[in-house]
């Protein structure tokens, strides 16, 4: 195998597979680094020294394109509204860690820790990242007793922790994602999740009708195919750089726009059918 300047572990701690194509990756990165440099300059202009980040159409557009790693945690915290929640209750996270904890909840979380990104070198270290992940999930479960702890939250919190490298920041981002941006995902009826699965199905029907028809012909409900994707916010199925775009895009209210757009398109199609039928 040809030598490569790239490690067998990526910058986020994920081990590269044995069949990883280093040559193709190097060729891609040689061009992509130019894109990243331009993107970093744009972000530096917005949040340079002494500047505070303001939510705007431009910021939302930049968020969807991608945030430089050094700024991700801060940008997510600001555009999501989590920073406002944190400022309103600055000692909440520590109080939750110091409070009484359900032994059953704690044991369930501990069971899932080794299953969270087992190919990541940071989460293989029980003394460090796993313990931090445990704290974030434990605090959230006791703060939001309606949701508590559900499988899938470990992957979301794991991504947030990898990016922010801060337990408390990861906690606040997890809180606003689950409670404000994705309500009714982690409830017995999963109404919010089922709504977004319908949105995905409708988008595929509109944008990729052949794919939609193929799934229809298979007779598989979209929920069977995609529930796991949504439960962990695609953390188990997307490349890592794409995974890091999901929380940012959600924080920028992209999902709400999609819900509205699809609902409007459905209404227009129904109206057109009614007119034709008449």
PDB file of C-alpha atoms in Angstrom:
ATOM      1  CA  UNK A   1       0.000   0.000   0.000  1.00  0.00           C
ATOM      2  CA  UNK A   2       1.254   3.487  -0.873  1.00  0.00           C
ATOM      3  CA  UNK A   3       2.409   5.612   2.032  1.00  0.00           C
ATOM      4  CA  UNK A   4       0.179   8.450   3.188  1.00  0.00           C
ATOM      5  CA  UNK A   5       0.600  11.566   5.267  1.00  0.00           C
ATOM      6  CA  UNK A   6      -2.777  10.842   6.873  1.00  0.00           C
ATOM      7  CA  UNK A   7      -3.138   8.903  10.114  1.00  0.00           C
ATOM      8  CA  UNK A   8      -5.288   5.790  10.434  1.00  0.00           C
ATOM      9  CA  UNK A   9      -7.355   7.829  12.916  1.00  0.00           C
ATOM     10  CA  UNK A  10      -9.146  10.963  11.710  1.00  0.00           C
ATOM     11  CA  UNK A  11      -9.091  14.319  13.497  1.00  0.00           C
ATOM     12  CA  UNK A  12     -12.220  13.436  15.492  1.00  0.00           C
ATOM     13  CA  UNK A  13     -10.812  10.165  16.813  1.00  0.00           C
ATOM     14  CA  UNK A  14     -12.583   7.753  14.441  1.00  0.00           C
ATOM     15  CA  UNK A  15     -10.501   4.851  13.200  1.00  0.00           C
ATOM     16  CA  UNK A  16     -10.307   4.618   9.425  1.00  0.00           C
ATOM     17  CA  UNK A  17     -11.278   1.200   7.942  1.00  0.00           C
ATOM     18  CA  UNK A  18      -8.539  -1.076   6.622  1.00  0.00           C
ATOM     19  CA  UNK A  19      -9.704  -0.565   3.036  1.00  0.00           C
ATOM     20  CA  UNK A  20      -9.671   3.239   3.355  1.00  0.00           C
ATOM     21  CA  UNK A  21      -8.569   4.799   0.043  1.00  0.00           C
ATOM     22  CA  UNK A  22      -5.870   7.220   1.192  1.00  0.00           C
ATOM     23  CA  UNK A  23      -4.875   8.237  -2.339  1.00  0.00           C
ATOM     24  CA  UNK A  24      -8.392   9.317  -3.319  1.00  0.00           C
ATOM     25  CA  UNK A  25      -8.794  11.042   0.035  1.00  0.00           C
ATOM     26  CA  UNK A  26      -5.559  12.997  -0.448  1.00  0.00           C
ATOM     27  CA  UNK A  27      -6.646  14.063  -3.927  1.00  0.00           C
ATOM     28  CA  UNK A  28     -10.013  15.198  -2.572  1.00  0.00           C
ATOM     29  CA  UNK A  29      -8.509  17.053   0.389  1.00  0.00           C
ATOM     30  CA  UNK A  30      -6.014  18.903  -1.813  1.00  0.00           C
ATOM     31  CA  UNK A  31      -8.983  20.692  -3.399  1.00  0.00           C
ATOM     32  CA  UNK A  32     -11.342  20.693  -0.423  1.00  0.00           C
ATOM     33  CA  UNK A  33      -8.816  22.478   1.791  1.00  0.00           C
ATOM     34  CA  UNK A  34      -9.211  25.518  -0.471  1.00  0.00           C
ATOM     35  CA  UNK A  35     -12.956  25.459   0.174  1.00  0.00           C
ATOM     36  CA  UNK A  36     -12.376  25.151   3.912  1.00  0.00           C
ATOM     37  CA  UNK A  37      -9.955  28.085   3.850  1.00  0.00           C
ATOM     38  CA  UNK A  38     -12.509  30.333   2.109  1.00  0.00           C
ATOM     39  CA  UNK A  39     -15.195  29.200   4.540  1.00  0.00           C
ATOM     40  CA  UNK A  40     -12.968  29.918   7.531  1.00  0.00           C
ATOM     41  CA  UNK A  41     -12.307  33.434   6.219  1.00  0.00           C
ATOM     42  CA  UNK A  42     -16.041  34.139   5.877  1.00  0.00           C
ATOM     43  CA  UNK A  43     -16.656  32.988   9.425  1.00  0.00           C
ATOM     44  CA  UNK A  44     -13.719  35.024  10.707  1.00  0.00           C
ATOM     45  CA  UNK A  45     -15.306  38.121   9.160  1.00  0.00           C
ATOM     46  CA  UNK A  46     -18.529  37.409  11.088  1.00  0.00           C
ATOM     47  CA  UNK A  47     -17.105  36.407  14.441  1.00  0.00           C
ATOM     48  CA  UNK A  48     -13.717  38.045  14.453  1.00  0.00           C
ATOM     49  CA  UNK A  49     -12.055  39.340  17.571  1.00  0.00           C
ATOM     50  CA  UNK A  50     -14.431  41.421  19.653  1.00  0.00           C
ATOM     51  CA  UNK A  51     -17.491  40.583  17.536  1.00  0.00           C
ATOM     52  CA  UNK A  52     -20.593  38.851  18.869  1.00  0.00           C
ATOM     53  CA  UNK A  53     -22.503  36.426  16.679  1.00  0.00           C
ATOM     54  CA  UNK A  54     -25.955  37.612  15.649  1.00  0.00           C
ATOM     55  CA  UNK A  55     -28.587  35.322  14.174  1.00  0.00           C
ATOM     56  CA  UNK A  56     -29.298  36.379  10.584  1.00  0.00           C
ATOM     57  CA  UNK A  57     -30.134  35.001   7.145  1.00  0.00           C
ATOM     58  CA  UNK A  58     -26.437  35.100   6.252  1.00  0.00           C
ATOM     59  CA  UNK A  59     -25.413  33.183   9.369  1.00  0.00           C
ATOM     60  CA  UNK A  60     -28.078  30.539   8.728  1.00  0.00           C
ATOM     61  CA  UNK A  61     -26.817  30.113   5.164  1.00  0.00           C
ATOM     62  CA  UNK A  62     -23.241  29.742   6.376  1.00  0.00           C
ATOM     63  CA  UNK A  63     -24.355  27.246   9.035  1.00  0.00           C
ATOM     64  CA  UNK A  64     -25.945  25.013   6.414  1.00  0.00           C
ATOM     65  CA  UNK A  65     -22.765  25.062   4.328  1.00  0.00           C
ATOM     66  CA  UNK A  66     -20.606  24.133   7.299  1.00  0.00           C
ATOM     67  CA  UNK A  67     -18.929  25.689  10.322  1.00  0.00           C
ATOM     68  CA  UNK A  68     -15.172  25.536  10.917  1.00  0.00           C
ATOM     69  CA  UNK A  69     -14.438  23.099  13.738  1.00  0.00           C
ATOM     70  CA  UNK A  70     -12.963  25.729  16.016  1.00  0.00           C
ATOM     71  CA  UNK A  71     -16.223  27.713  15.965  1.00  0.00           C
ATOM     72  CA  UNK A  72     -18.844  24.923  15.878  1.00  0.00           C
ATOM     73  CA  UNK A  73     -19.658  24.720  19.566  1.00  0.00           C
ATOM     74  CA  UNK A  74     -20.039  28.459  20.009  1.00  0.00           C
ATOM     75  CA  UNK A  75     -22.103  28.880  16.837  1.00  0.00           C
ATOM     76  CA  UNK A  76     -24.412  25.978  17.701  1.00  0.00           C
ATOM     77  CA  UNK A  77     -24.921  27.383  21.177  1.00  0.00           C
ATOM     78  CA  UNK A  78     -25.836  30.812  19.823  1.00  0.00           C
ATOM     79  CA  UNK A  79     -28.021  30.047  16.792  1.00  0.00           C
ATOM     80  CA  UNK A  80     -29.972  27.315  18.616  1.00  0.00           C
ATOM     81  CA  UNK A  81     -30.968  29.530  21.522  1.00  0.00           C
ATOM     82  CA  UNK A  82     -29.212  27.238  24.011  1.00  0.00           C
ATOM     83  CA  UNK A  83     -27.009  30.097  25.168  1.00  0.00           C
ATOM     84  CA  UNK A  84     -30.070  32.037  26.341  1.00  0.00           C
ATOM     85  CA  UNK A  85     -31.288  29.030  28.331  1.00  0.00           C
ATOM     86  CA  UNK A  86     -27.859  28.567  29.882  1.00  0.00           C
ATOM     87  CA  UNK A  87     -27.634  32.228  30.890  1.00  0.00           C
ATOM     88  CA  UNK A  88     -31.066  31.983  32.540  1.00  0.00           C
ATOM     89  CA  UNK A  89     -29.973  28.994  34.711  1.00  0.00           C
ATOM     90  CA  UNK A  90     -26.166  29.061  34.816  1.00  0.00           C
ATOM     91  CA  UNK A  91     -25.830  26.550  37.672  1.00  0.00           C
ATOM     92  CA  UNK A  92     -28.461  24.040  36.498  1.00  0.00           C
ATOM     93  CA  UNK A  93     -26.032  21.483  35.063  1.00  0.00           C
ATOM     94  CA  UNK A  94     -23.938  21.267  38.207  1.00  0.00           C
ATOM     95  CA  UNK A  95     -27.037  21.076  40.407  1.00  0.00           C
ATOM     96  CA  UNK A  96     -28.312  18.164  38.348  1.00  0.00           C
ATOM     97  CA  UNK A  97     -25.011  16.315  38.725  1.00  0.00           C
ATOM     98  CA  UNK A  98     -24.966  16.966  42.456  1.00  0.00           C
ATOM     99  CA  UNK A  99     -28.591  15.921  42.998  1.00  0.00           C
ATOM    100  CA  UNK A 100     -30.213  12.539  43.627  1.00  0.00           C
ATOM    101  CA  UNK A 101     -30.029  10.085  40.729  1.00  0.00           C
ATOM    102  CA  UNK A 102     -32.182   7.119  39.815  1.00  0.00           C
ATOM    103  CA  UNK A 103     -30.119   3.943  39.999  1.00  0.00           C
ATOM    104  CA  UNK A 104     -32.145   2.361  37.163  1.00  0.00           C
ATOM    105  CA  UNK A 105     -31.549   5.303  34.812  1.00  0.00           C
ATOM    106  CA  UNK A 106     -27.854   5.374  35.668  1.00  0.00           C
ATOM    107  CA  UNK A 107     -27.473   1.651  34.923  1.00  0.00           C
ATOM    108  CA  UNK A 108     -29.246   1.916  31.567  1.00  0.00           C
ATOM    109  CA  UNK A 109     -26.945   4.756  30.538  1.00  0.00           C
ATOM    110  CA  UNK A 110     -23.867   2.822  31.639  1.00  0.00           C
ATOM    111  CA  UNK A 111     -25.004  -0.139  29.532  1.00  0.00           C
ATOM    112  CA  UNK A 112     -25.129   2.024  26.396  1.00  0.00           C
ATOM    113  CA  UNK A 113     -21.803   3.810  26.887  1.00  0.00           C
ATOM    114  CA  UNK A 114     -19.587   1.072  25.334  1.00  0.00           C
ATOM    115  CA  UNK A 115     -21.963   0.942  22.336  1.00  0.00           C
ATOM    116  CA  UNK A 116     -21.492   4.630  21.581  1.00  0.00           C
ATOM    117  CA  UNK A 117     -19.043   5.115  18.714  1.00  0.00           C
ATOM    118  CA  UNK A 118     -16.944   2.021  19.530  1.00  0.00           C
ATOM    119  CA  UNK A 119     -14.625   2.945  16.624  1.00  0.00           C
ATOM    120  CA  UNK A 120     -13.721   6.252  18.256  1.00  0.00           C
ATOM    121  CA  UNK A 121     -10.552   6.268  20.333  1.00  0.00           C
ATOM    122  CA  UNK A 122     -11.905   8.889  22.735  1.00  0.00           C
ATOM    123  CA  UNK A 123     -14.962   6.854  23.687  1.00  0.00           C
ATOM    124  CA  UNK A 124     -12.826   3.772  24.216  1.00  0.00           C
ATOM    125  CA  UNK A 125     -11.358   5.532  27.261  1.00  0.00           C
ATOM    126  CA  UNK A 126     -13.741   4.904  30.160  1.00  0.00           C
ATOM    127  CA  UNK A 127     -11.957   7.366  32.450  1.00  0.00           C
ATOM    128  CA  UNK A 128     -12.392  10.383  30.194  1.00  0.00           C
ATOM    129  CA  UNK A 129     -14.874  10.832  27.340  1.00  0.00           C
ATOM    130  CA  UNK A 130     -17.208   8.012  28.402  1.00  0.00           C
ATOM    131  CA  UNK A 131     -17.486   9.484  31.880  1.00  0.00           C
ATOM    132  CA  UNK A 132     -18.245  12.921  30.450  1.00  0.00           C
ATOM    133  CA  UNK A 133     -20.902  11.397  28.183  1.00  0.00           C
ATOM    134  CA  UNK A 134     -22.396   9.622  31.194  1.00  0.00           C
ATOM    135  CA  UNK A 135     -22.637  12.933  33.071  1.00  0.00           C
ATOM    136  CA  UNK A 136     -24.374  14.705  30.167  1.00  0.00           C
ATOM    137  CA  UNK A 137     -26.939  11.920  29.697  1.00  0.00           C
ATOM    138  CA  UNK A 138     -27.530  11.531  33.432  1.00  0.00           C
ATOM    139  CA  UNK A 139     -28.103  15.270  33.919  1.00  0.00           C
ATOM    140  CA  UNK A 140     -30.482  15.461  30.965  1.00  0.00           C
ATOM    141  CA  UNK A 141     -32.477  12.390  32.068  1.00  0.00           C
ATOM    142  CA  UNK A 142     -33.077  13.883  35.521  1.00  0.00           C
ATOM    143  CA  UNK A 143     -33.840  17.335  34.168  1.00  0.00           C
ATOM    144  CA  UNK A 144     -36.373  16.053  31.634  1.00  0.00           C
ATOM    145  CA  UNK A 145     -38.175  13.207  33.347  1.00  0.00           C
ATOM    146  CA  UNK A 146     -40.763  12.958  30.567  1.00  0.00           C
ATOM    147  CA  UNK A 147     -38.075  11.845  28.117  1.00  0.00           C
ATOM    148  CA  UNK A 148     -35.567  10.516  30.611  1.00  0.00           C
ATOM    149  CA  UNK A 149     -32.984   8.437  28.795  1.00  0.00           C
ATOM    150  CA  UNK A 150     -33.706   6.797  25.431  1.00  0.00           C
ATOM    151  CA  UNK A 151     -31.414   4.914  23.080  1.00  0.00           C
ATOM    152  CA  UNK A 152     -30.217   7.311  20.416  1.00  0.00           C
ATOM    153  CA  UNK A 153     -29.586  10.141  22.848  1.00  0.00           C
ATOM    154  CA  UNK A 154     -26.149   8.651  23.525  1.00  0.00           C
ATOM    155  CA  UNK A 155     -25.135   9.186  19.893  1.00  0.00           C
ATOM    156  CA  UNK A 156     -26.477  12.739  19.782  1.00  0.00           C
ATOM    157  CA  UNK A 157     -24.777  13.688  23.045  1.00  0.00           C
ATOM    158  CA  UNK A 158     -21.639  11.905  21.844  1.00  0.00           C
ATOM    159  CA  UNK A 159     -21.461  14.065  18.720  1.00  0.00           C
ATOM    160  CA  UNK A 160     -22.086  17.237  20.721  1.00  0.00           C
ATOM    161  CA  UNK A 161     -19.350  16.313  23.177  1.00  0.00           C
ATOM    162  CA  UNK A 162     -16.835  15.522  20.438  1.00  0.00           C
ATOM    163  CA  UNK A 163     -17.407  18.945  18.907  1.00  0.00           C
ATOM    164  CA  UNK A 164     -17.712  21.149  21.986  1.00  0.00           C
ATOM    165  CA  UNK A 165     -15.321  19.258  24.286  1.00  0.00           C
ATOM    166  CA  UNK A 166     -17.456  20.610  27.120  1.00  0.00           C
ATOM    167  CA  UNK A 167     -19.927  18.603  29.200  1.00  0.00           C
ATOM    168  CA  UNK A 168     -22.005  21.630  30.080  1.00  0.00           C
ATOM    169  CA  UNK A 169     -22.205  22.966  26.519  1.00  0.00           C
ATOM    170  CA  UNK A 170     -23.153  19.497  25.252  1.00  0.00           C
ATOM    171  CA  UNK A 171     -25.886  19.306  27.915  1.00  0.00           C
ATOM    172  CA  UNK A 172     -27.469  22.627  26.900  1.00  0.00           C
ATOM    173  CA  UNK A 173     -27.340  21.763  23.220  1.00  0.00           C
ATOM    174  CA  UNK A 174     -28.905  18.361  23.910  1.00  0.00           C
ATOM    175  CA  UNK A 175     -31.613  20.036  25.969  1.00  0.00           C
ATOM    176  CA  UNK A 176     -32.641  22.514  23.295  1.00  0.00           C
ATOM    177  CA  UNK A 177     -32.462  19.925  20.520  1.00  0.00           C
ATOM    178  CA  UNK A 178     -34.725  17.451  22.276  1.00  0.00           C
ATOM    179  CA  UNK A 179     -37.103  19.884  23.962  1.00  0.00           C
ATOM    180  CA  UNK A 180     -37.423  22.736  21.452  1.00  0.00           C
ATOM    181  CA  UNK A 181     -36.168  21.766  18.008  1.00  0.00           C
ATOM    182  CA  UNK A 182     -37.276  18.113  17.937  1.00  0.00           C
ATOM    183  CA  UNK A 183     -40.266  17.963  20.287  1.00  0.00           C
ATOM    184  CA  UNK A 184     -42.228  14.724  20.509  1.00  0.00           C
ATOM    185  CA  UNK A 185     -39.393  12.625  19.091  1.00  0.00           C
ATOM    186  CA  UNK A 186     -38.585  10.720  22.268  1.00  0.00           C
ATOM    187  CA  UNK A 187     -42.088  10.132  23.590  1.00  0.00           C
ATOM    188  CA  UNK A 188     -44.282   7.014  23.579  1.00  0.00           C
ATOM    189  CA  UNK A 189     -46.194   8.165  20.468  1.00  0.00           C
ATOM    190  CA  UNK A 190     -43.163   9.655  18.670  1.00  0.00           C
ATOM    191  CA  UNK A 191     -45.476  12.118  16.912  1.00  0.00           C
ATOM    192  CA  UNK A 192     -42.697  14.557  16.027  1.00  0.00           C
ATOM    193  CA  UNK A 193     -40.474  11.831  14.623  1.00  0.00           C
ATOM    194  CA  UNK A 194     -43.295  10.358  12.526  1.00  0.00           C
ATOM    195  CA  UNK A 195     -44.075  13.815  11.156  1.00  0.00           C
ATOM    196  CA  UNK A 196     -40.483  14.276  10.023  1.00  0.00           C
ATOM    197  CA  UNK A 197     -40.437  10.802   8.467  1.00  0.00           C
ATOM    198  CA  UNK A 198     -43.467  11.905   6.432  1.00  0.00           C
ATOM    199  CA  UNK A 199     -41.556  15.039   5.461  1.00  0.00           C
ATOM    200  CA  UNK A 200     -38.598  12.932   4.282  1.00  0.00           C
ATOM    201  CA  UNK A 201     -40.898  10.618   2.320  1.00  0.00           C
ATOM    202  CA  UNK A 202     -42.572  13.577   0.639  1.00  0.00           C
ATOM    203  CA  UNK A 203     -39.239  15.213  -0.206  1.00  0.00           C
ATOM    204  CA  UNK A 204     -37.995  11.984  -1.777  1.00  0.00           C
ATOM    205  CA  UNK A 205     -41.254  11.722  -3.762  1.00  0.00           C
ATOM    206  CA  UNK A 206     -40.784  15.265  -5.049  1.00  0.00           C
ATOM    207  CA  UNK A 207     -37.026  15.243  -5.640  1.00  0.00           C
ATOM    208  CA  UNK A 208     -36.335  11.552  -6.420  1.00  0.00           C
ATOM    209  CA  UNK A 209     -39.583   9.974  -7.637  1.00  0.00           C
ATOM    210  CA  UNK A 210     -37.834   6.809  -8.883  1.00  0.00           C
ATOM    211  CA  UNK A 211     -36.416   6.132  -5.408  1.00  0.00           C
ATOM    212  CA  UNK A 212     -39.794   6.803  -3.810  1.00  0.00           C
ATOM    213  CA  UNK A 213     -41.501   4.444  -6.242  1.00  0.00           C
ATOM    214  CA  UNK A 214     -38.898   1.749  -5.560  1.00  0.00           C
ATOM    215  CA  UNK A 215     -39.513   1.946  -1.796  1.00  0.00           C
ATOM    216  CA  UNK A 216     -43.269   1.878  -2.421  1.00  0.00           C
ATOM    217  CA  UNK A 217     -42.904  -1.216  -4.610  1.00  0.00           C
ATOM    218  CA  UNK A 218     -40.951  -2.945  -1.852  1.00  0.00           C
ATOM    219  CA  UNK A 219     -43.928  -2.431   0.438  1.00  0.00           C
ATOM    220  CA  UNK A 220     -41.756  -1.138   3.272  1.00  0.00           C
ATOM    221  CA  UNK A 221     -43.123   1.688   5.427  1.00  0.00           C
ATOM    222  CA  UNK A 222     -40.748   4.638   5.568  1.00  0.00           C
ATOM    223  CA  UNK A 223     -40.778   4.391   9.358  1.00  0.00           C
ATOM    224  CA  UNK A 224     -39.213   0.919   9.170  1.00  0.00           C
ATOM    225  CA  UNK A 225     -36.355   2.212   7.036  1.00  0.00           C
ATOM    226  CA  UNK A 226     -35.668   5.581   8.613  1.00  0.00           C
ATOM    227  CA  UNK A 227     -36.666   5.588  12.298  1.00  0.00           C
ATOM    228  CA  UNK A 228     -33.156   4.701  13.455  1.00  0.00           C
ATOM    229  CA  UNK A 229     -31.718   7.463  11.260  1.00  0.00           C
ATOM    230  CA  UNK A 230     -33.859  10.096  12.953  1.00  0.00           C
ATOM    231  CA  UNK A 231     -33.540   8.715  16.486  1.00  0.00           C
ATOM    232  CA  UNK A 232     -29.765   9.235  16.447  1.00  0.00           C
ATOM    233  CA  UNK A 233     -29.881  12.251  14.070  1.00  0.00           C
ATOM    234  CA  UNK A 234     -28.112  10.226  11.362  1.00  0.00           C
ATOM    235  CA  UNK A 235     -25.019   9.767  13.546  1.00  0.00           C
ATOM    236  CA  UNK A 236     -24.748   6.084  12.602  1.00  0.00           C
ATOM    237  CA  UNK A 237     -25.269   6.429   8.854  1.00  0.00           C
ATOM    238  CA  UNK A 238     -23.612   9.621   7.593  1.00  0.00           C
ATOM    239  CA  UNK A 239     -19.906  10.442   7.126  1.00  0.00           C
ATOM    240  CA  UNK A 240     -18.587  12.309  10.140  1.00  0.00           C
ATOM    241  CA  UNK A 241     -18.296  15.712   8.421  1.00  0.00           C
ATOM    242  CA  UNK A 242     -21.935  15.410   7.295  1.00  0.00           C
ATOM    243  CA  UNK A 243     -22.980  14.383  10.806  1.00  0.00           C
ATOM    244  CA  UNK A 244     -21.518  17.611  12.162  1.00  0.00           C
ATOM    245  CA  UNK A 245     -23.745  19.621   9.805  1.00  0.00           C
ATOM    246  CA  UNK A 246     -26.956  18.124  11.214  1.00  0.00           C
ATOM    247  CA  UNK A 247     -27.095  19.885  14.627  1.00  0.00           C
ATOM    248  CA  UNK A 248     -26.140  23.184  13.030  1.00  0.00           C
ATOM    249  CA  UNK A 249     -28.791  22.934  10.343  1.00  0.00           C
ATOM    250  CA  UNK A 250     -31.411  21.983  12.915  1.00  0.00           C
ATOM    251  CA  UNK A 251     -30.336  24.882  15.108  1.00  0.00           C
ATOM    252  CA  UNK A 252     -30.844  27.222  12.154  1.00  0.00           C
ATOM    253  CA  UNK A 253     -34.517  26.097  11.939  1.00  0.00           C
ATOM    254  CA  UNK A 254     -33.982  24.308   8.623  1.00  0.00           C
ATOM    255  CA  UNK A 255     -36.255  21.428   9.639  1.00  0.00           C
ATOM    256  CA  UNK A 256     -39.135  23.761  10.453  1.00  0.00           C
ATOM    257  CA  UNK A 257     -38.848  25.334   7.015  1.00  0.00           C
ATOM    258  CA  UNK A 258     -38.921  21.898   5.393  1.00  0.00           C
ATOM    259  CA  UNK A 259     -42.010  20.920   7.384  1.00  0.00           C
ATOM    260  CA  UNK A 260     -43.776  24.091   6.282  1.00  0.00           C
ATOM    261  CA  UNK A 261     -42.668  23.794   2.659  1.00  0.00           C
ATOM    262  CA  UNK A 262     -43.795  20.190   2.350  1.00  0.00           C
ATOM    263  CA  UNK A 263     -47.145  20.969   4.009  1.00  0.00           C
ATOM    264  CA  UNK A 264     -47.691  23.822   1.545  1.00  0.00           C
ATOM    265  CA  UNK A 265     -46.778  21.639  -1.420  1.00  0.00           C
ATOM    266  CA  UNK A 266     -49.179  18.940  -0.253  1.00  0.00           C
ATOM    267  CA  UNK A 267     -51.959  21.510   0.091  1.00  0.00           C
ATOM    268  CA  UNK A 268     -51.272  22.876  -3.410  1.00  0.00           C
ATOM    269  CA  UNK A 269     -51.318  19.373  -4.910  1.00  0.00           C
ATOM    270  CA  UNK A 270     -54.631  18.572  -3.195  1.00  0.00           C
ATOM    271  CA  UNK A 271     -56.101  21.833  -4.459  1.00  0.00           C
ATOM    272  CA  UNK A 272     -54.942  21.081  -8.012  1.00  0.00           C
ATOM    273  CA  UNK A 273     -56.496  17.607  -7.881  1.00  0.00           C
ATOM    274  CA  UNK A 274     -59.749  19.053  -6.578  1.00  0.00           C
ATOM    275  CA  UNK A 275     -59.890  21.604  -9.401  1.00  0.00           C
ATOM    276  CA  UNK A 276     -59.208  18.924 -12.015  1.00  0.00           C
ATOM    277  CA  UNK A 277     -61.819  16.628 -10.526  1.00  0.00           C
ATOM    278  CA  UNK A 278     -64.372  19.440 -10.600  1.00  0.00           C
TER     279      UNK A 278
END
